[in-house]
C-alpha positions as MATLAB code, in Angstrom:
seq = 'MRGVRGGRWRRVASQTGRSVAVWAVSTITMLVLAGILPEFQLRSADGDSATDIAVTAALGAGAFGVLSALVWPLLVRLLLLVPALVLGLLVFFLNGALLLVALRLNPTERGAAAWETAVVVAAVMSAVASATGAALAVRDDDAYRRRLYRLADRRRGAGPGGPVTPGTVFLQLDGVGHDVLEAAVKKGLMPTVAQWLDGTHRLTPWRTDWSSQTGASQLGILHGSNEDVPAFRWYEKDSQEVMVCNRPTSAAELQRRAVARTGDGGLLSADGASRGNLFSGGADEQALVLSIATRRRSRETRSRSGYFAYFSDPANAVRTALSFFAEVGREIAQSTRSRARRARPRVKRGGLYPLVRAFATVVERDVVVAAVMGDMLAGRSAVYADLVAYDEVAHHSGPHSRDAEKVLERLDRCLALIENVAEHAPRPYRIVVLSDHGQSPGETFRTRYGLSLGDLVRAGCGLPVPRKAQRTHSGAEARAAVRAALRIPVEERDEQRRPSHRRSEPLVLASGNLGLVSFPDVPHRMTKEEIDARHPALLTTLANHPGIGFLLVRSEEHGGVVLGPFGTEIPVDRLDEEPGPLAAFGPGAADVVRRTHGFAHTADIMVNSWYDPVDGEVLAFEEQIGSHGGLGGAQGRPFLLSPVVLSSPVADTEELVGAEQVHRVLRRWLRESDGPQVPLTPRQDAERRAA';
ca = [
     -49.681   11.046  -28.443;
     -47.695   10.539  -31.643;
     -44.789   12.470  -30.092;
     -44.861   10.307  -26.960;
     -44.852    7.121  -29.038;
     -42.048    8.494  -31.155;
     -39.951    9.261  -28.069;
     -40.605    5.776  -26.708;
     -39.502    4.169  -29.978;
     -36.376    6.323  -30.019;
     -35.505    5.188  -26.489;
     -36.034    1.529  -27.405;
     -33.907    1.983  -30.517;
     -31.173    3.705  -28.509;
     -31.100    0.987  -25.872;
     -31.095   -1.733  -28.532;
     -28.260   -0.009  -30.334;
     -26.143    0.167  -27.178;
     -26.780   -3.497  -26.389;
     -25.785   -4.525  -29.903;
     -22.656   -2.369  -29.687;
     -21.601   -3.944  -26.373;
     -22.262   -7.399  -27.818;
     -20.166   -6.603  -30.874;
     -17.262   -5.269  -28.815;
     -17.424   -8.324  -26.536;
     -17.342  -10.598  -29.585;
     -14.287   -8.812  -30.981;
     -12.613   -8.993  -27.566;
     -13.226  -12.747  -27.419;
     -11.781  -13.194  -30.923;
      -8.684  -11.172  -30.046;
      -8.127  -13.151  -26.856;
      -8.559  -16.418  -28.750;
      -5.795  -15.319  -31.099;
      -3.485  -14.237  -28.283;
      -3.977  -16.973  -25.679;
      -2.997  -20.486  -26.812;
      -5.101  -22.070  -24.043;
      -8.283  -20.389  -25.313;
      -9.802  -21.896  -28.451;
     -12.936  -21.161  -30.462;
     -14.197  -23.775  -32.909;
     -17.464  -25.070  -34.330;
     -18.891  -28.354  -35.603;
     -18.822  -27.224  -39.248;
     -15.168  -26.319  -39.401;
     -12.631  -23.732  -38.438;
     -13.360  -21.055  -41.030;
     -13.231  -17.417  -39.993;
     -17.015  -17.111  -40.305;
     -17.660  -20.157  -38.127;
     -15.271  -18.941  -35.457;
     -16.856  -15.465  -35.515;
     -20.308  -16.982  -35.038;
     -18.986  -19.077  -32.166;
     -17.476  -15.975  -30.552;
     -20.702  -13.982  -30.997;
     -22.825  -16.708  -29.399;
     -20.303  -17.215  -26.601;
     -20.146  -13.481  -25.881;
     -23.932  -13.282  -25.858;
     -24.291  -16.235  -23.505;
     -21.627  -14.790  -21.190;
     -23.429  -11.438  -21.140;
     -26.775  -13.016  -20.290;
     -25.261  -15.181  -17.548;
     -23.444  -12.172  -16.072;
     -26.689  -10.197  -15.966;
     -28.864  -12.981  -14.516;
     -26.692  -15.428  -12.591;
     -23.959  -13.198  -11.132;
     -26.248  -11.291   -8.689;
     -27.612  -14.621   -7.442;
     -24.094  -15.943   -6.820;
     -23.168  -12.837   -4.862;
     -26.360  -13.036   -2.822;
     -25.487  -16.636   -1.907;
     -22.113  -15.424   -0.627;
     -23.415  -12.777    1.780;
     -21.624  -14.408    4.719;
     -18.241  -14.368    2.981;
     -16.020  -11.467    4.170;
     -15.878   -8.646    1.653;
     -12.132   -9.000    1.028;
     -12.528  -12.735    0.349;
     -15.421  -12.019   -1.992;
     -13.197   -9.586   -3.888;
     -10.618  -12.327   -4.390;
     -13.337  -14.752   -5.552;
     -14.498  -12.347   -8.249;
     -12.148  -13.684  -10.890;
     -12.941  -17.342  -10.216;
     -16.697  -16.766  -10.312;
     -16.355  -14.816  -13.534;
     -14.216  -17.550  -15.071;
     -16.784  -20.173  -14.107;
     -19.521  -18.190  -15.886;
     -17.394  -18.055  -19.033;
     -16.855  -21.828  -19.012;
     -20.607  -22.346  -18.641;
     -21.244  -19.921  -21.519;
     -18.847  -21.862  -23.762;
     -20.591  -25.128  -22.904;
     -23.978  -23.623  -23.725;
     -22.761  -22.537  -27.154;
     -25.167  -24.226  -29.673;
     -22.549  -24.160  -32.481;
     -20.744  -26.725  -30.361;
     -18.132  -25.516  -27.921;
     -15.091  -23.517  -27.106;
     -12.299  -24.657  -24.877;
     -10.349  -22.886  -22.140;
      -8.258  -23.903  -19.179;
      -9.432  -22.644  -15.785;
      -6.724  -20.024  -15.424;
      -7.281  -18.856  -19.006;
     -11.040  -18.598  -18.456;
     -10.382  -16.341  -15.474;
      -8.265  -13.989  -17.592;
     -10.679  -13.974  -20.553;
     -13.718  -13.334  -18.338;
     -11.989  -10.492  -16.512;
     -10.951   -8.756  -19.729;
     -14.371   -9.191  -21.333;
     -16.180   -7.826  -18.270;
     -13.909   -4.810  -18.113;
     -14.243   -4.040  -21.840;
     -18.024   -4.501  -21.830;
     -18.356   -2.238  -18.785;
     -16.214    0.490  -20.334;
     -18.091    0.314  -23.640;
     -21.537    0.449  -22.069;
     -20.586    3.334  -19.798;
     -19.034    5.323  -22.643;
     -22.081    4.907  -24.881;
     -24.499    5.795  -22.061;
     -22.582    8.939  -21.151;
     -22.369   10.075  -24.776;
     -26.151    9.753  -25.006;
     -26.921   12.362  -22.352;
     -30.688   11.838  -22.416;
     -30.308    8.089  -22.042;
     -27.799    8.527  -19.239;
     -30.118   10.893  -17.405;
     -33.090    8.522  -17.785;
     -30.989    5.622  -16.539;
     -30.030    7.507  -13.403;
     -33.606    8.580  -12.709;
     -34.867    5.031  -13.153;
     -32.284    3.852  -10.657;
     -33.420    6.531   -8.233;
     -37.077    5.562   -8.661;
     -36.281    1.894   -8.131;
     -34.312    2.518   -4.949;
     -36.613    5.092   -3.425;
     -39.963    4.696   -5.072;
     -40.021    8.426   -5.763;
     -42.574    9.712   -8.207;
     -42.387   12.705  -10.558;
     -43.319   15.013   -7.695;
     -40.331   14.090   -5.537;
     -38.675   16.336   -2.950;
     -37.374   19.713   -4.099;
     -35.743   20.888   -0.855;
     -31.963   20.535   -0.995;
     -30.194   17.563    0.514;
     -26.711   17.593    2.021;
     -23.790   15.248    1.422;
     -20.974   15.304    3.983;
     -17.780   13.751    2.649;
     -15.046   13.163    5.219;
     -11.513   12.985    3.801;
      -9.943   11.146    6.691;
      -6.678   12.642    7.935;
      -6.390   15.463    5.369;
      -5.249   18.573    7.217;
      -6.169   22.137    6.300;
      -2.624   22.974    5.197;
      -2.314   19.765    3.167;
      -5.524   20.582    1.289;
      -4.360   24.130    0.540;
      -0.978   22.863   -0.700;
      -2.658   20.235   -2.905;
      -4.876   22.892   -4.488;
      -1.879   25.150   -5.187;
       0.003   22.261   -6.807;
      -2.950   21.471   -9.067;
      -3.516   18.058   -7.513;
      -7.179   18.713   -6.697;
      -8.779   20.675   -9.571;
     -12.332   19.971   -8.400;
     -11.654   21.512   -4.988;
      -9.836   24.413   -6.679;
     -12.865   25.072   -8.879;
     -15.176   25.064   -5.861;
     -12.950   27.486   -3.975;
     -13.073   29.874   -6.927;
     -16.720   30.636   -6.288;
     -19.075   28.075   -4.756;
     -17.310   27.026   -1.518;
     -15.387   28.491    1.397;
     -12.538   26.840    3.304;
     -12.498   27.045    7.102;
      -9.986   25.465    9.503;
     -11.041   24.097   12.866;
      -9.219   22.781   15.931;
      -9.617   19.268   17.268;
      -9.755   18.165   20.872;
      -6.614   16.782   22.554;
      -7.487   13.371   21.122;
      -7.042   14.289   17.457;
      -8.242   11.044   15.884;
     -11.258    9.683   14.039;
     -12.934    8.071   17.046;
     -13.171   11.257   19.106;
     -13.791   13.591   16.162;
     -16.391   11.528   14.338;
     -18.277   10.676   17.521;
     -18.481   14.388   18.320;
     -19.432   15.352   14.757;
     -22.132   12.715   14.293;
     -23.529   12.439   17.829;
     -22.723   15.792   19.400;
     -20.594   14.484   22.257;
     -17.124   12.965   22.529;
     -16.987   13.273   26.293;
     -14.764   10.685   27.982;
     -12.856    9.682   24.832;
      -9.301   10.451   25.967;
      -7.498    8.715   23.084;
      -7.826    6.201   20.257;
      -7.260    3.397   22.773;
      -7.383    3.507   26.569;
      -7.868    1.296   29.603;
     -11.061    1.527   31.680;
     -10.487    0.405   35.252;
     -14.130   -0.104   36.162;
     -14.703   -2.651   33.382;
     -11.044   -3.777   33.176;
     -11.179   -3.497   29.398;
      -9.115   -1.748   26.767;
     -11.336    0.424   24.583;
     -10.279    0.821   20.948;
     -12.258    3.200   18.764;
     -12.128    1.018   15.644;
     -13.134   -2.159   17.475;
     -16.829   -2.913   16.783;
     -17.749   -3.596   20.416;
     -16.018   -0.416   21.595;
     -17.568    1.695   18.828;
     -21.041    0.412   19.697;
     -20.507    1.216   23.382;
     -19.157    4.701   22.658;
     -22.155    5.453   20.456;
     -24.529    4.185   23.153;
     -22.897    6.456   25.733;
     -23.044    9.482   23.426;
     -26.743    8.933   22.674;
     -27.503    8.539   26.380;
     -25.555   11.705   27.166;
     -27.118   13.950   24.501;
     -30.629   12.503   24.409;
     -30.963   12.418   20.610;
     -30.181    9.919   17.894;
     -27.579   11.876   15.980;
     -26.932   14.126   13.012;
     -28.454   11.723   10.466;
     -31.545   10.653   12.409;
     -33.918   12.301    9.905;
     -33.814   10.324    6.645;
     -30.029   10.024    6.733;
     -27.478    7.528    5.457;
     -24.154    6.625    7.082;
     -21.442    5.097    4.882;
     -18.041    3.795    5.869;
     -18.069    5.422    9.320;
     -17.175    4.303   12.819;
     -20.590    5.497   14.056;
     -24.065    5.599   12.547;
     -25.085    9.174   13.381;
     -28.598    7.798   13.948;
     -29.099    7.037   10.240;
     -31.751    4.546    9.158;
     -29.619    3.535    6.172;
     -26.260    2.188    7.321;
     -23.553    0.355    5.431;
     -19.953   -0.352    6.382;
     -20.641    1.228    9.809;
     -18.487   -0.250   12.570;
     -20.752    0.493   15.541;
     -23.502   -1.769   14.179;
     -21.222   -4.675   13.295;
     -21.986   -6.461   16.567;
     -25.756   -6.108   16.358;
     -28.180   -8.150   14.351;
     -29.241   -5.971   11.481;
     -32.793   -5.859   10.232;
     -33.753   -6.093    6.596;
     -34.244   -2.327    6.478;
     -30.752   -1.486    7.726;
     -29.027   -4.032    5.502;
     -28.412   -1.432    2.849;
     -28.236   -2.187   -0.854;
     -25.297    0.190   -0.983;
     -22.908   -2.103    0.886;
     -20.145   -4.346   -0.347;
     -22.380   -7.029   -1.763;
     -24.661   -4.666   -3.633;
     -21.549   -3.175   -5.187;
     -20.044   -6.544   -6.122;
     -23.367   -7.753   -7.554;
     -22.350   -5.967  -10.752;
     -19.605   -8.149  -12.273;
     -18.109   -5.125  -14.032;
     -17.696   -3.326  -10.694;
     -16.244   -6.440   -9.130;
     -13.672   -6.995  -11.865;
     -12.673   -3.343  -12.077;
     -12.184   -3.035   -8.313;
     -10.339   -6.351   -8.079;
      -7.929   -5.315  -10.844;
      -7.367   -1.955   -9.152;
      -6.808   -3.769   -5.852;
      -3.950   -5.849   -7.196;
      -2.530   -2.851   -9.034;
      -2.467   -0.939   -5.731;
      -0.691   -3.835   -4.007;
       1.969   -3.713   -6.712;
       2.189    0.080   -6.421;
       2.788   -0.127   -2.652;
       5.469   -2.799   -3.025;
       7.242   -0.703   -5.671;
       7.037    2.487   -3.591;
       8.266    0.734   -0.463;
      11.177   -0.839   -2.346;
      12.129    2.528   -3.823;
      11.987    4.128   -0.370;
      14.326    1.502    1.063;
      16.711    1.777   -1.881;
      16.969    5.558   -1.410;
      17.392    5.060    2.365;
      14.681    7.665    2.867;
      14.259    9.120    6.339;
      12.041    8.916    8.242;
      10.851    5.471    7.222;
       8.887    2.622    8.814;
       8.449   -1.011    7.835;
       5.754   -1.539    5.218;
       5.839   -5.291    4.692;
       3.643   -8.138    5.886;
      -0.051   -7.591    5.286;
       0.253   -3.835    4.921;
       0.125   -3.815    1.077;
      -3.219   -5.644    1.284;
      -4.500   -3.316    4.013;
      -3.517   -0.260    1.980;
      -5.144   -1.621   -1.180;
      -8.344   -2.375    0.710;
      -8.522    1.161    2.135;
      -7.529    3.005   -1.037;
      -9.463    0.913   -3.575;
     -12.184   -1.376   -2.187;
     -13.428    0.881    0.602;
     -13.214    3.963   -1.624;
     -15.105    2.391   -4.529;
     -17.846    0.912   -2.357;
     -18.401    4.078   -0.312;
     -18.479    6.345   -3.379;
     -20.967    4.003   -5.081;
     -23.114    4.005   -1.925;
     -23.112    7.812   -1.766;
     -24.142    8.056   -5.409;
     -26.950    5.583   -4.769;
     -28.146    7.640   -1.806;
     -28.176   10.804   -3.901;
     -30.116    9.106   -6.679;
     -32.529    7.854   -4.029;
     -33.037   11.439   -2.848;
     -31.942   10.983    0.754;
     -31.922   14.120    2.862;
     -28.473   13.768    4.426;
     -25.508   11.479    3.774;
     -22.252   11.255    5.755;
     -19.416    9.159    4.319;
     -15.798    8.608    5.334;
     -12.999    8.030    2.797;
      -9.969    6.686    4.669;
      -7.514    6.323    1.768;
      -5.241    9.310    2.494;
      -4.981    8.608    6.206;
      -3.832    5.024    5.637;
      -1.134    5.949    3.127;
       0.105    9.038    4.999;
       0.727    7.005    8.173;
       3.372    4.925    6.404;
       4.586    7.193    3.591;
       4.310   10.585    5.300;
       1.593   13.273    5.013;
       3.583   15.281    2.433;
       4.920   12.342    0.412;
       4.352   11.783   -3.289;
       2.488    8.570   -2.403;
      -0.018   10.556   -0.340;
      -0.355   13.217   -3.052;
      -1.349   10.538   -5.561;
      -4.145    9.495   -3.219;
      -5.359   13.106   -3.024;
      -5.565   13.217   -6.814;
      -7.764   10.123   -6.849;
      -9.954   11.478   -4.054;
     -10.474   14.660   -6.056;
     -11.742   12.554   -8.959;
     -14.216   10.957   -6.548;
     -15.494   14.427   -5.617;
     -15.913   15.278   -9.302;
     -17.869   12.058   -9.875;
     -20.196   12.772   -6.944;
     -20.693   16.338   -8.184;
     -21.665   14.974  -11.604;
     -24.175   12.540  -10.112;
     -25.720   15.402   -8.124;
     -26.822   16.942  -11.417;
     -29.019   13.889  -12.065;
     -30.406   13.431   -8.557;
     -34.125   13.986   -7.896;
     -33.298   16.898   -5.563;
     -30.511   19.497   -5.442;
     -27.563   18.660   -3.217;
     -25.134   20.748   -1.195;
     -21.755   19.012   -0.970;
     -19.785   19.646    2.220;
     -16.255   18.234    2.462;
     -14.522   18.047    5.826;
     -11.776   16.225    7.671;
     -11.707   14.794   11.177;
      -8.047   15.625   11.886;
      -4.777   16.186   10.104;
      -1.433   14.438   10.373;
       1.878   15.631   11.785;
       5.136   14.341   10.280;
       8.142   13.085   12.192;
      10.108    9.968   12.956;
       9.027    7.522   15.617;
      10.026    7.680   19.268;
      11.643    4.244   18.959;
      13.685    5.240   15.901;
      15.108    8.339   17.571;
      15.837    6.906   21.011;
      16.159    3.162   20.455;
      13.370    2.190   22.843;
       9.597    2.433   22.961;
       7.511    4.447   25.402;
       6.634    1.172   27.107;
      10.337    0.386   27.546;
      10.943    3.835   29.053;
       8.040    3.442   31.488;
       9.263    0.020   32.592;
      12.772    1.378   33.071;
      11.410    4.270   35.131;
       9.569    1.760   37.311;
      12.736   -0.292   37.829;
      11.285   -3.216   35.863;
      13.253   -5.357   33.386;
      13.465   -4.037   29.829;
      14.896   -5.603   26.652;
      18.693   -5.655   26.621;
      18.799   -3.486   23.516;
      16.716   -0.817   25.284;
      18.942   -1.021   28.380;
      21.946   -0.007   26.307;
      20.350    3.181   24.993;
      21.107    6.562   26.545;
      17.454    6.904   27.605;
      17.471    3.494   29.253;
      20.697    4.239   31.126;
      19.335    7.552   32.401;
      16.130    5.881   33.559;
      18.046    3.222   35.502;
      20.206    5.912   37.097;
      17.095    7.850   38.130;
      15.626    4.733   39.705;
      18.819    4.048   41.659;
      18.885    7.673   42.886;
      15.219    7.565   43.896;
      15.671    4.365   45.847;
      18.309    6.067   48.023;
      15.604    8.391   49.431;
      14.955    7.486   53.078;
      11.928    5.286   53.479;
      10.340    7.641   55.983;
      10.205   10.361   53.329;
       8.022    8.117   51.203;
       4.523    8.054   52.581;
       3.908    4.327   52.923;
       0.209    4.975   53.451;
       0.005    6.230   49.903;
       1.064    2.881   48.521;
      -2.197    1.712   46.935;
      -1.644   -2.011   47.094;
       0.882   -4.706   47.918;
      -0.337   -6.631   44.892;
       1.574   -5.010   42.057;
       0.843   -5.307   38.366;
       2.986   -3.990   35.583;
       1.937   -0.673   34.079;
      -0.187   -0.848   30.948;
       1.162    1.476   28.270;
      -0.993    2.330   25.243;
      -0.204    4.582   22.308;
      -2.429    6.750   20.124;
      -0.127    8.454   17.653;
       2.043   10.831   19.669;
      -0.199   10.496   22.742;
       0.721    7.860   25.324;
      -1.371    6.566   28.220;
       0.014    4.805   31.274;
      -2.359    2.960   33.619;
      -1.859    0.735   36.656;
      -4.565   -1.950   36.366;
      -4.355   -3.151   39.980;
      -5.378    0.288   41.306;
      -9.174    0.722   40.961;
      -9.069    4.537   40.804;
      -7.095    7.117   38.879;
      -3.831    7.411   40.746;
      -2.519   10.724   42.006;
       0.952   12.125   41.538;
       1.639   11.486   45.179;
       0.611    7.822   44.899;
       2.703    7.316   41.764;
       5.740    8.917   43.398;
       5.363    6.688   46.448;
       5.096    3.590   44.315;
       7.662    4.445   41.623;
       9.722    7.418   42.814;
      11.641    7.842   39.556;
       8.880    7.298   37.005;
       7.382   10.779   36.612;
      10.796   12.449   36.743;
      12.154   10.054   34.123;
       9.263   10.754   31.764;
       9.059   14.526   32.303;
      12.801   15.043   31.772;
      13.048   12.897   28.649;
      13.815   15.009   25.533;
      11.251   13.104   23.458;
       8.356   13.998   25.756;
       6.613   17.361   25.746;
       4.539   17.195   28.926;
       2.614   14.919   31.288;
      -0.852   15.259   32.813;
      -1.492   13.613   36.176;
      -4.020   13.943   38.968;
      -2.863   15.695   42.123;
      -4.159   15.477   45.675;
      -3.090   19.063   46.283;
      -4.015   20.799   43.031;
      -6.605   18.517   41.446;
      -4.507   18.107   38.317;
      -1.026   19.162   37.249;
       0.989   19.390   34.055;
       4.575   18.214   34.473;
       7.526   19.313   32.359;
      11.313   19.096   32.497;
      13.471   20.434   35.321;
      10.772   19.986   37.943;
       8.104   22.058   36.193;
       4.724   21.466   37.848;
       1.755   23.671   36.937;
      -1.814   23.169   38.233;
      -4.300   22.836   35.379;
      -6.332   25.830   36.619;
      -3.279   28.101   36.208;
      -2.305   27.032   32.690;
      -3.749   30.171   31.089;
      -1.438   32.441   33.092;
       1.494   30.014   33.194;
       1.377   27.606   30.205;
       4.850   26.210   30.855;
       5.528   23.262   28.518;
       2.160   23.831   26.788;
       3.343   27.151   25.325;
       4.927   25.432   22.317;
       1.648   23.718   21.436;
      -0.183   26.912   20.579;
      -3.526   28.442   21.571;
      -6.208   26.221   23.014;
      -3.816   23.618   24.411;
      -4.656   24.493   28.012;
      -8.399   24.207   27.362;
      -8.257   20.722   25.841;
      -5.896   19.466   28.538;
      -8.250   20.729   31.267;
     -11.205   19.128   29.522;
      -9.477   15.752   29.249;
      -8.436   15.948   32.895;
     -12.133   15.937   33.797;
     -12.907   12.692   31.931;
     -13.845    9.676   34.011;
     -11.486    7.343   32.161;
      -8.416    9.518   31.746;
      -5.270    7.429   32.272;
      -3.127    7.649   35.384;
      -0.432    9.365   33.301;
      -1.176   11.126   30.009;
       1.993   11.575   27.944;
       2.245   13.952   24.970;
       5.359   13.682   22.848;
       7.867   16.416   22.047;
       6.794   18.885   19.342;
       8.930   21.142   17.151;
       6.837   24.241   16.291;
       9.338   25.265   13.577;
       9.149   22.076   11.490;
       5.778   20.921   12.802;
       7.221   17.519   13.721;
       6.195   15.191   16.528;
       7.471   11.816   17.702;
       4.928    9.044   17.308;
       4.760    6.359   19.978;
       3.413    4.079   17.230;
       5.347    2.995   14.139;
       4.081    5.827   11.956;
       5.885    8.688   10.232;
       2.631   10.554    9.788;
       0.696   10.461   13.045;
      -2.207   11.971   14.923;
      -3.881   11.485   18.254;
      -2.337   14.141   20.473;
      -1.286   17.779   20.470;
       1.278   19.270   18.117;
       1.223   20.548   14.560;
      -1.080   19.867   11.635;
      -2.809   16.887   13.250;
      -4.985   19.271   15.254;
      -5.958   21.488   12.300;
      -8.511   19.837    9.974;
     -10.752   21.715    7.537;
     -14.377   22.369    6.638;
     -15.144   23.060    2.950;
     -18.725   24.326    2.707;
     -20.969   25.927    0.050;
     -21.234   29.703    0.364;
     -25.038   29.405    0.203;
     -24.855   28.022    3.736;
     -24.320   30.317    6.689;
     -20.744   30.916    7.803;
     -19.443   28.129   10.045;
     -17.916   30.745   12.348;
     -20.976   32.988   12.441;
     -21.229   32.845   16.220;
     -17.540   32.511   17.167;
     -14.120   33.534   15.952;
     -12.916   29.968   15.567;
     -14.313   26.455   15.377;
     -12.963   24.530   18.351;
     -13.743   20.876   18.952;
     -15.818   18.265   17.166;
     -18.893   19.039   19.246;
     -18.947   22.594   17.903;
     -18.615   21.259   14.349;
     -21.660   19.085   15.072;
     -23.670   22.174   16.012;
     -22.658   23.879   12.762;
     -23.710   20.872   10.677;
     -27.042   20.675   12.492;
     -27.617   24.351   11.777;
     -26.952   23.786    8.073;
     -29.371   20.859    7.930;
     -32.112   23.133    9.271;
     -31.456   25.963    6.829;
     -33.543   26.543    3.701;
     -36.286   24.177    4.875;
     -33.843   21.287    4.682;
     -34.055   18.019    6.630;
     -35.177   18.645   10.175;
     -32.804   17.106   12.687;
     -34.674   16.339   15.922;
     -33.922   18.698   18.764;
     -32.621   17.499   22.091;
     -34.992   18.071   25.045;
     -32.866   20.995   26.230;
     -32.788   22.586   22.754;
     -36.544   22.121   22.412;
     -37.103   23.828   25.789;
     -34.856   26.740   24.783;
     -36.712   27.134   21.479;
     -40.094   27.150   23.235;
     -38.855   29.731   25.733;
     -37.583   31.942   22.910;
];
């Protein structure tokens, strides 16, 4: 009993000592700022002696600390309806207001500060107090460990006899290809990953579907099916809507379809948490998940690990806000340097992009990492989180650029932080790192040829195009092809195949280096014969263009055909024996093209850009110099970094192919070692019973 009381007194003394130390450092910080900033003054009723000013600073720092601890969370809770980015910008003003109130409450009389000065002083004091408290807590390992366990108990209500079976954390590094990760490890940019590869983890590449983008990959990984997701964005004729994977309404509909198709809730349906993803994976705990943004969320699913829970700590808010503005400045400097060097390839990076980049690389990263750590301390069985920082930067700076490498270094530090928190969690954790796709470099289609894919399609249809596009070599060739096609005798064009006299312009959508052409006035997927009858020069113009690798269209005669230059036309069921233009795209290209051909909402014309297998370059139909979405190069080769204690991801096959197969591997891992039991689908349950 005496030992227990002694330990309790030591803990109280330790906590009191840390609080006094933080108070002292905050007081010194306030005194230093008062000496530096002319608009910030500390004075007392008894005079301006050094002792009086020090007492004023100590009382002001104490009042500010108490207000930050008690009032700040209430202010944030009142602002739940404010968008997260706006809340981040309000951080400084709220903090400054608390400082002004603290100065007014000072019993030794008052201090004085202008509004803008109060904002600066409050930000600096919050940052210094946060750094001091964290440093002292970490140095006192026992105190740090107790603090983490208390947080876990508070969030989860776990007792001393909590779960001992291992949990699993899946961390998705969005857009990081297998080769990029290997190169970063060799360069020493990711020491945490390098340490894991030296003994605890294995690195396995896998191949994406034709649609190599987050929507298709993450839907397949989390829900086991990405059927009928032909691209990042596509037009659905039955509903007359454009589906976009990162649009909340589209994401919710895609998740609903996947659940209906597979018959189960998803990878995370057993005590899981989904953080920063497009889809929920069936998790009960969801935060920053796009597919639930359109639904009214219950109190249980409004997770404490979201934006507002993160910003409820003023130290977090100030630190992230400062990093946000630093990242904006970093992007502006990097973009200016790129323009000054006349770097090629290059895309425009002005407008709102610096803010978008800072949000993805700072705010989203900080909030998601904090949410994952909270889930681990709460002892959740499975967590899946997406970190989008690299993907956003690589699109505009290039996947192998120094800008993108800097992001990889910061992501590696996030992995190290999560690994450290795992040591204090109430259960052991297996950390799996994976990517949903890679990125392929290359200049844009517009930069190389002076016109967009939409301009080329319009020219091939004989429709007006911008004058600048008309003057390009591609535009001139397209107009010549149209004139030649129109000289074909009318009787040779089957008028019965014309689908409608009411014509609408073709709808052209781009997903990286994958283009989709649809004719909205035709209610079904058009055939090659119908397209030729309607626009005799269109398919020839596209197939013969040097910036296009191949086309996929439906055929009345063959079911589906791949078109290439010089009249190449290969039925999809003969692609294995005669790959034609698909040969340059490597193994598996024929399989994914055939699969996409069978989707209900495949576009009338699927267009994959040119690909250079030597340099690994593609031509993006969007304004991106690092792109993904189609076939060609590193974009279709992501990675899976898994602990060696788990079974091999390729135990049953030579290669991981497709997001749905990755889903089956992750489900298998969740069932191993008496881990969290993911519910079986009805078919799987029947197979198990039969076995």
